[in-house]
């Protein structure tokens, strides 16, 4: 791809000055239009060292309202960030609706440095493959994000000239401060890596725009033209299809009735319950310490019917744990802030630190449960979510995080009894709302949604455990016993 790029284009200072001023006005107008339309934009700069990416970013932001953008650099990745799943920092850096995130190299920098073999950059954590990158970009694009990727190209001769004067040139001296510095850069090695990157990640969701920076003035104007054209195209597309069609949906007949395999009531003796609870609590306290010492993080997600006993199960799970090592995250309808981002953003931003435990009282599966049944999300979006969620959980497990998911299963009669009990107990009336009764009227639709959720997202890496929960004591013991078993397996695998 790089052989086809014209590197002979030049602009005089006078023509450049006039054109840049016009482009700046145009880009400023488009930024305001993007903000009004509520479109989040990601602009990513990648390319050869010495190709003036920092200068390009400075020129671009000179045309923008500083309240509407933020600039990020992957060369500033910290050691603590490297202990989290690869894409975590980029999820945290997503722009809100109407905002712009500008990335100096981003996820490609980490991937490419690994391939070139720079000793200061090569690490297993960087080794994300291009399929994972394409999946990440596709997920964001389908979630409403506009991704503009710009590759800055220069010849070997021009790179040598640029790097030679980096100590004296303010626009390029920062190159010497980047990881790996500017000494011993192998142009051919990077070119081979870039050619592969461009070929494998030039997708319809996030195509590459290759710009020659052989002449700085010509390159700057070309970049401004690319940005303006892409933003105008996005605004036009957004205006034409601002409302997604809500298609009718019939349950997939190939999805098995998984819930019918479980008998909701399971007996447990009171004395057995007390003895096992004490034993499990002692073991959980020990395991929390061992997991923390080994840096193994844990994510526990609870889903289930209203009044299914999630709160009680969570309370017994965390009771023996050191509160400094875990956090319970209650999940309800997205807040005004959370609605400004991709639906998975609020979960990526709550990942546990190394060796810590994150418990979610309801989870990312709301996308394929309540949002599906209540028609909050178009069919095409929640159907796509199964793959997105599986990918997210696989990335967590790849980083060494233990992921466990529980569905608390009660029957319809038991739910009615618990609803009545809550309404009749002054201490528990806060637990029951009119919405709970409305959801109960859609029991069959929820059964279909739960069955499909279990069918499509019960994976080897992140399995579901269906908990027979009519008997609360049995349910709590099953949750604790399952957690202990998986924690012990994780420790054995680590050793």
XYZ file of C-alpha atoms in Angstrom:
495
model
C 0.000 0.000 0.000
C 2.816 2.412 0.833
C 4.387 2.054 -2.631
C 1.305 3.690 -4.138
C 1.567 6.874 -2.086
C 2.692 9.998 -3.927
C 5.464 11.608 -1.861
C 6.280 14.383 -4.351
C 3.468 16.778 -3.451
C 4.595 20.181 -2.118
C 2.936 23.429 -1.063
C 4.411 26.912 -0.961
C 4.249 28.811 2.313
C 1.744 31.323 0.889
C -0.665 28.706 -0.468
C -0.364 26.647 2.714
C -1.145 29.609 4.963
C -4.302 30.533 3.052
C -5.523 26.964 2.732
C -4.867 26.113 6.383
C -6.859 29.119 7.569
C -9.825 28.035 5.427
C -9.561 24.440 6.647
C -9.417 25.565 10.278
C -12.693 27.463 9.948
C -14.272 24.447 8.264
C -13.042 22.013 10.922
C -14.196 24.252 13.760
C -17.677 24.395 12.254
C -17.756 20.612 11.861
C -16.700 20.111 15.475
C -19.675 22.160 16.623
C -21.965 20.202 14.303
C -20.646 16.895 15.648
C -21.269 18.087 19.189
C -24.836 19.124 18.378
C -25.466 15.757 16.691
C -24.054 13.882 19.700
C -21.586 11.843 17.634
C -18.454 10.630 19.464
C -15.323 10.764 17.312
C -11.992 8.940 17.626
C -9.056 10.244 15.574
C -5.997 8.011 15.557
C -2.560 8.931 14.247
C -0.031 6.197 13.416
C 3.027 6.162 11.188
C 6.775 6.314 10.899
C 8.853 7.991 13.560
C 9.940 11.401 12.361
C 6.696 11.906 10.433
C 5.576 14.830 12.603
C 2.540 13.260 14.241
C 2.828 15.598 17.225
C 2.932 18.593 14.891
C -0.097 17.273 13.038
C -2.062 16.894 16.257
C -1.079 20.420 17.306
C -2.277 21.822 13.997
C -5.564 19.905 14.168
C -6.427 20.972 17.705
C -5.548 24.589 16.908
C -8.768 24.619 14.891
C -10.885 23.051 17.638
C -12.654 24.233 20.765
C -10.450 22.831 23.583
C -13.568 21.964 25.600
C -14.516 19.377 23.008
C -11.479 17.129 22.723
C -8.766 15.256 24.618
C -5.408 13.965 23.414
C -3.951 10.615 24.518
C -0.619 8.892 23.933
C 0.050 5.169 24.200
C 3.727 5.862 24.825
C 2.631 6.936 28.307
C 1.140 3.550 29.186
C 1.925 2.821 32.838
C 2.965 -0.418 34.503
C -0.358 -0.564 36.366
C -2.251 -0.290 33.073
C -0.277 -3.239 31.715
C -1.710 -5.420 34.485
C -5.234 -4.896 33.127
C -6.750 -6.357 29.925
C -5.170 -4.792 26.845
C -8.049 -2.559 25.718
C -8.983 -1.307 29.222
C -7.185 2.019 28.943
C -8.755 2.685 25.554
C -12.250 1.969 26.873
C -11.576 4.451 29.659
C -10.431 6.999 27.084
C -13.575 6.780 24.946
C -15.097 10.171 24.156
C -18.613 10.985 25.292
C -21.280 11.784 22.714
C -20.319 14.902 20.776
C -16.706 14.792 22.018
C -13.458 13.962 20.200
C -10.617 11.709 21.400
C -7.321 12.136 19.560
C -4.847 9.264 19.916
C -1.132 9.483 19.282
C -0.651 5.900 17.980
C -2.998 4.112 20.456
C -3.483 0.339 20.269
C -1.437 0.017 17.078
C 1.704 1.409 18.687
C 1.721 -1.309 21.327
C 1.062 -4.038 18.769
C 3.659 -2.815 16.282
C 6.445 -2.305 18.816
C 5.967 -5.895 19.911
C 6.343 -7.133 16.335
C 9.425 -5.051 15.571
C 11.048 -6.403 18.706
C 12.215 -3.196 20.346
C 13.644 -4.430 23.672
C 12.092 -1.495 25.490
C 8.660 -2.287 24.145
C 8.455 -6.032 23.544
C 6.238 -7.665 26.152
C 3.603 -10.362 26.101
C 0.966 -7.851 27.182
C 1.348 -6.024 23.860
C 0.691 -9.131 21.830
C -2.858 -8.431 20.751
C -3.708 -9.746 17.300
C -5.219 -7.825 14.409
C -8.497 -9.752 14.616
C -8.928 -8.460 18.171
C -8.158 -4.921 17.043
C -10.641 -5.193 14.171
C -13.243 -6.532 16.588
C -12.656 -3.642 18.984
C -13.004 -1.052 16.215
C -16.062 -2.767 14.720
C -17.714 -2.834 18.144
C -17.152 0.888 18.611
C -18.277 1.721 15.076
C -21.472 -0.310 15.475
C -21.986 1.466 18.803
C -22.099 4.858 17.079
C -18.451 5.947 17.220
C -16.779 7.536 14.216
C -13.210 6.245 13.860
C -10.765 8.126 11.617
C -7.361 6.462 11.247
C -4.500 8.410 9.674
C -1.147 6.883 8.780
C 1.717 9.332 8.254
C 4.129 8.097 5.604
C 7.642 9.303 4.771
C 10.558 7.870 2.821
C 13.666 6.514 4.512
C 15.681 9.526 3.302
C 13.179 11.993 4.723
C 13.039 10.131 8.025
C 16.803 10.374 8.379
C 16.670 14.120 7.728
C 13.837 14.671 10.195
C 15.403 12.647 12.983
C 18.821 14.230 12.464
C 17.441 17.670 13.284
C 15.140 16.519 16.094
C 17.350 18.037 18.780
C 16.997 21.495 17.256
C 13.446 21.362 15.938
C 10.686 21.962 18.480
C 8.192 20.146 16.274
C 10.149 16.908 16.344
C 12.382 16.901 19.427
C 9.731 14.954 21.333
C 10.646 11.952 19.176
C 13.779 11.543 21.276
C 11.653 11.129 24.399
C 9.452 8.336 23.086
C 10.110 4.757 24.254
C 12.997 3.335 22.248
C 14.250 6.821 21.381
C 15.359 7.581 17.849
C 18.599 5.662 17.777
C 18.897 2.594 15.601
C 15.427 2.786 14.084
C 15.099 0.092 11.415
C 13.041 1.707 8.665
C 12.607 -1.532 6.711
C 11.479 -3.501 9.773
C 8.848 -0.916 10.597
C 7.765 -0.683 6.987
C 7.137 -4.431 6.852
C 5.102 -4.261 10.060
C 3.138 -1.244 8.847
C 2.355 -2.875 5.502
C 0.895 -5.869 7.328
C -1.015 -3.631 9.734
C -2.505 -1.528 6.945
C -3.524 -4.580 4.919
C -5.136 -6.453 7.817
C -6.898 -3.570 9.572
C -8.176 -1.518 6.645
C -11.852 -2.296 7.259
C -15.154 -0.773 6.234
C -15.718 0.182 9.878
C -12.388 1.947 10.262
C -10.452 2.435 7.001
C -6.927 3.844 6.880
C -6.102 7.205 5.307
C -2.438 7.262 4.282
C -0.978 10.756 4.105
C 2.486 11.629 2.860
C 4.417 13.850 5.272
C 7.395 14.220 2.941
C 6.401 17.865 2.760
C 5.003 19.058 6.086
C 2.773 21.765 4.680
C 1.189 19.491 2.090
C 0.736 16.747 4.672
C -0.950 19.016 7.190
C -3.441 20.261 4.600
C -4.157 16.708 3.415
C -4.898 15.599 6.972
C -7.239 18.543 7.522
C -9.044 17.635 4.288
C -9.386 13.988 5.360
C -10.834 14.946 8.748
C -13.301 17.420 7.277
C -14.473 15.010 4.579
C -14.960 12.163 7.067
C -16.858 14.331 9.551
C -19.103 15.707 6.804
C -19.839 12.177 5.610
C -20.658 11.095 9.155
C -23.005 14.025 9.721
C -24.804 13.332 6.469
C -25.166 9.644 7.310
C -26.372 10.450 10.819
C -28.996 12.838 9.526
C -30.262 10.312 6.986
C -30.584 7.441 9.437
C -30.960 9.051 12.843
C -33.633 6.625 14.002
C -32.994 2.882 13.963
C -35.881 0.738 12.867
C -37.279 -1.517 15.597
C -37.843 -4.813 13.828
C -40.251 -7.475 15.006
C -38.559 -10.471 16.595
C -39.677 -14.023 17.112
C -37.729 -16.299 19.506
C -35.161 -18.505 17.790
C -36.653 -22.041 17.695
C -33.175 -23.589 17.750
C -32.446 -22.229 21.244
C -32.985 -25.015 23.815
C -35.146 -24.563 26.915
C -32.247 -24.613 29.340
C -34.155 -23.344 32.373
C -36.587 -26.276 32.251
C -33.711 -28.620 33.087
C -33.500 -27.243 36.621
C -35.728 -28.050 39.587
C -36.006 -24.743 41.380
C -36.428 -26.171 44.882
C -33.576 -28.107 46.423
C -33.680 -29.223 50.055
C -30.907 -28.485 52.542
C -30.866 -29.267 56.266
C -30.588 -26.246 58.566
C -27.681 -27.759 60.480
C -25.877 -28.707 57.272
C -26.377 -25.172 56.003
C -24.843 -23.596 59.114
C -21.859 -25.948 59.105
C -21.157 -25.543 55.403
C -21.592 -21.771 55.532
C -18.996 -21.515 58.283
C -16.621 -23.829 56.400
C -17.076 -21.968 53.109
C -16.526 -18.586 54.731
C -13.250 -19.716 56.264
C -12.059 -21.048 52.912
C -13.123 -17.912 51.012
C -11.091 -15.727 53.357
C -8.052 -17.916 52.702
C -8.601 -17.894 48.962
C -8.979 -14.132 48.802
C -5.516 -13.792 50.311
C -3.989 -16.410 47.996
C -5.553 -14.864 44.905
C -4.357 -11.405 45.888
C -0.848 -12.676 46.552
C -0.781 -14.277 43.084
C -2.303 -11.237 41.362
C -5.374 -13.152 40.164
C -8.370 -10.857 39.829
C -11.958 -12.071 39.998
C -15.161 -10.845 38.370
C -18.445 -12.267 39.666
C -21.676 -11.419 37.876
C -25.139 -12.071 39.325
C -28.296 -12.176 37.235
C -31.665 -13.686 38.054
C -35.359 -13.146 38.445
C -36.619 -10.204 40.487
C -36.653 -11.404 44.120
C -34.412 -14.291 43.064
C -32.082 -13.819 46.025
C -29.142 -12.034 44.429
C -28.700 -9.641 47.319
C -28.653 -12.409 49.915
C -26.198 -14.483 47.903
C -23.866 -11.514 47.444
C -24.057 -10.684 51.138
C -22.949 -14.232 52.082
C -20.240 -14.208 49.411
C -18.512 -11.044 50.618
C -19.158 -11.516 54.358
C -15.799 -13.233 55.072
C -13.764 -11.087 52.667
C -11.474 -8.186 53.520
C -13.426 -5.120 52.326
C -10.231 -3.515 51.020
C -9.949 -6.277 48.430
C -13.402 -6.291 46.855
C -16.093 -4.001 45.544
C -19.777 -4.637 44.917
C -21.113 -2.775 41.865
C -24.904 -2.409 41.776
C -26.139 -2.081 38.194
C -29.405 -0.423 37.251
C -30.592 1.596 34.278
C -27.708 3.625 32.791
C -27.276 7.076 34.320
C -27.247 10.259 32.258
C -23.439 10.113 32.233
C -23.291 6.414 31.317
C -25.672 6.967 28.413
C -23.041 9.211 26.845
C -20.837 6.178 26.155
C -20.882 2.698 24.634
C -23.073 0.369 26.704
C -20.063 -1.677 27.859
C -18.038 1.370 28.965
C -19.449 1.392 32.490
C -18.230 -2.182 33.032
C -14.754 -1.748 31.570
C -14.257 1.207 33.897
C -15.047 -0.937 36.955
C -12.600 -3.787 36.392
C -10.867 -5.004 39.553
C -7.227 -4.244 40.208
C -4.644 -7.070 40.352
C -5.731 -9.658 42.895
C -8.977 -7.849 43.716
C -12.600 -8.980 43.381
C -15.367 -7.117 41.546
C -18.930 -8.270 42.190
C -21.711 -7.071 39.882
C -25.314 -7.093 41.108
C -26.789 -7.330 37.612
C -24.446 -7.021 34.705
C -23.717 -6.263 31.058
C -26.320 -8.928 30.248
C -29.025 -6.333 30.689
C -28.419 -5.662 27.005
C -29.902 -9.042 26.042
C -32.436 -9.249 28.868
C -34.338 -6.141 29.948
C -33.255 -4.079 26.916
C -34.438 -6.869 24.637
C -37.727 -7.615 26.368
C -38.674 -3.992 26.996
C -37.644 -2.949 23.458
C -35.157 -0.380 24.783
C -32.606 -1.484 22.171
C -33.130 -2.281 18.475
C -33.070 -5.988 17.620
C -29.920 -5.690 15.495
C -28.068 -4.137 18.431
C -28.943 -6.625 21.163
C -28.433 -9.581 18.800
C -24.926 -8.299 18.100
C -24.292 -8.057 21.847
C -23.809 -11.806 22.348
C -20.618 -11.740 20.279
C -19.476 -8.467 21.858
C -19.965 -9.787 25.383
C -18.213 -13.086 24.642
C -15.292 -11.138 23.211
C -15.107 -8.862 26.241
C -15.122 -11.747 28.697
C -12.506 -13.620 26.645
C -10.231 -10.587 26.820
C -10.623 -10.480 30.585
C -9.781 -14.161 30.932
C -6.814 -13.791 28.561
C -5.379 -11.330 31.062
C -5.758 -13.905 33.842
C -9.011 -12.667 35.371
C -11.344 -15.318 36.783
C -14.864 -14.718 35.433
C -17.862 -16.418 37.053
C -21.534 -15.777 36.216
C -24.570 -16.883 38.208
C -28.217 -17.023 37.150
C -30.528 -17.397 40.171
C -33.514 -19.417 39.038
C -36.856 -19.381 40.897
C -40.279 -20.364 39.615
C -43.163 -17.993 39.065
C -45.074 -19.080 42.176
C -42.065 -18.535 44.408
C -41.563 -15.080 42.963
C -45.201 -14.206 43.734
C -44.751 -15.327 47.347
C -41.645 -13.199 47.742
C -43.317 -10.166 46.179
C -46.219 -10.521 48.615
C -43.848 -10.940 51.552
C -41.993 -7.781 50.607
C -45.174 -5.761 50.341
C -46.313 -6.973 53.768
C -43.005 -6.336 55.540
C -42.355 -2.640 56.339
C -38.608 -3.351 56.405
C -38.682 -4.725 52.859
C -41.248 -2.632 51.009
C -38.405 -0.665 49.415
C -37.432 -3.841 47.554
C -40.692 -4.073 45.594
C -41.850 -1.617 42.910
C -44.591 -1.373 40.330
C -41.928 -2.152 37.724
C -41.329 -5.552 39.347
C -45.003 -6.435 38.857
C -44.909 -5.219 35.264
C -41.845 -7.345 34.552
C -43.667 -10.347 35.985
C -46.339 -9.953 33.313
C -43.611 -10.570 30.727
C -42.354 -13.775 32.351
C -42.498 -15.850 29.159
C -40.587 -13.242 27.160
C -37.914 -13.188 29.832
C -37.708 -16.984 29.792
C -36.948 -16.823 26.051
C -34.341 -14.121 26.629
C -32.644 -15.972 29.492
C -32.512 -19.237 27.568
C -30.870 -17.532 24.598
C -28.452 -15.681 26.863
C -27.350 -18.922 28.515
C -27.157 -20.715 25.180
C -25.030 -18.099 23.415
C -22.763 -16.918 26.236
C -22.036 -20.030 28.311
C -18.405 -20.418 27.283
C -15.482 -22.468 28.501
C -13.667 -19.305 29.538
C -16.629 -17.639 31.266
C -19.238 -20.290 32.156
C -22.706 -19.740 33.557
C -23.871 -21.470 36.717
C -27.641 -21.803 37.018
C -28.541 -21.801 40.717
C -31.761 -23.442 41.877
C -32.907 -20.638 44.186
C -36.380 -21.381 45.584
C -34.531 -22.446 48.721
C -32.339 -19.464 49.602
C -30.004 -21.476 51.796
C -29.321 -24.029 49.089
C -28.738 -21.223 46.569
C -26.217 -19.476 48.789
C -24.265 -22.663 49.399
C -24.165 -23.453 45.690
C -22.833 -19.988 44.887
C -20.142 -20.189 47.559
C -19.167 -23.765 46.703
C -18.903 -22.932 43.004
C -16.770 -19.869 43.689
C -14.424 -21.839 45.940
C -14.041 -24.576 43.335
C -13.172 -22.144 40.552
C -10.826 -20.105 42.742
C -8.931 -23.239 43.724
C -8.660 -24.288 40.075
C -7.316 -20.850 39.171
C -4.645 -21.140 41.836
C -3.666 -24.639 40.714
C -3.359 -23.381 37.140
C -1.189 -20.488 38.312
C 1.174 -22.801 40.156
